[in-house]
Amino acid sequence: MKTTARRFIGKVLPDGHLSLPEDAAKKVGNVFDVVLMPMEEPDIYSYAETLARDKGFAVLTEQDIERIIHESRGIL
């Protein structure tokens, strides 16, 4: 099985766990080398949430917004 490196934006959850893309989260028991780098750009999540509200997309969840951000950056 060929393994490739990939990049994604994760978030530390209240219980201390790191959010993962859905397909990676299903790989229970797999071991990964993790590098944590803080986001230096403006708070993209708040900006996206405000934009969604202004554009009438307030029904989007935080997960929807994260998925949109990841897809727009080519992070799968």
Coordinates of C-alpha atoms in Angstrom, one line a residue:
M1 CA 0.0 0.0 0.0
K2 CA 1.5 3.3 -1.1
T3 CA 1.3 6.1 1.4
T4 CA 1.5 9.8 0.5
A5 CA 1.9 12.8 2.7
R6 CA -0.9 15.2 2.7
R7 CA -1.7 18.5 4.3
F8 CA -4.9 19.7 6.0
I9 CA -6.0 22.2 8.5
G10 CA -7.0 20.7 11.8
K11 CA -8.4 22.2 14.9
V12 CA -7.8 21.2 18.5
L13 CA -11.1 20.2 20.0
P14 CA -12.3 21.0 23.5
D15 CA -11.4 17.4 24.7
G16 CA -7.8 17.9 23.4
H17 CA -8.1 15.8 20.3
L18 CA -7.2 17.1 16.8
S19 CA -9.9 17.2 14.1
L20 CA -9.0 15.1 11.1
P21 CA -10.4 14.8 7.6
E22 CA -13.2 12.2 7.5
D23 CA -11.2 9.6 5.6
A24 CA -8.2 9.9 7.8
A25 CA -10.3 9.7 11.0
K26 CA -11.5 6.2 9.8
K27 CA -7.9 4.9 9.9
V28 CA -8.2 3.9 13.6
G29 CA -4.9 2.4 14.8
N30 CA -2.7 3.8 12.1
V31 CA 0.3 5.8 13.2
F32 CA 1.1 9.2 11.5
D33 CA 4.0 11.6 11.9
V34 CA 2.3 14.9 12.9
V35 CA 3.8 18.4 12.6
L36 CA 1.8 21.2 14.2
M37 CA 2.2 24.7 12.8
P38 CA 0.0 27.5 14.1
M39 CA -2.0 29.4 11.4
E40 CA -0.5 32.8 11.0
E41 CA -3.1 34.2 8.8
P42 CA -6.3 36.0 10.0
D43 CA -9.0 33.9 11.6
I44 CA -10.3 32.4 8.4
Y45 CA -13.1 30.5 10.2
S46 CA -14.6 33.6 11.7
Y47 CA -14.3 35.4 8.4
A48 CA -16.0 32.5 6.5
E49 CA -18.8 32.3 9.1
T50 CA -19.5 36.1 8.8
L51 CA -19.4 35.9 5.0
A52 CA -21.8 32.9 5.0
R53 CA -24.2 34.8 7.3
D54 CA -24.0 37.9 5.1
K55 CA -24.6 35.9 2.0
G56 CA -27.6 34.0 3.5
F57 CA -25.7 30.7 4.1
A58 CA -26.2 30.7 7.8
V59 CA -27.4 27.1 7.7
L60 CA -23.8 26.0 7.1
T61 CA -22.1 24.2 10.0
E62 CA -18.6 24.8 11.1
Q63 CA -17.7 21.4 9.4
D64 CA -19.2 22.7 6.2
I65 CA -17.2 25.9 6.4
E66 CA -14.0 23.9 7.1
R67 CA -14.7 21.6 4.1
I68 CA -15.2 24.6 1.9
I69 CA -12.0 26.1 3.0
H70 CA -10.1 22.9 2.6
E71 CA -11.5 22.3 -0.9
S72 CA -10.7 25.9 -2.0
R73 CA -7.1 25.3 -1.0
G74 CA -6.9 22.0 -2.7
I75 CA -6.5 20.2 0.7
L76 CA -8.5 17.0 0.6

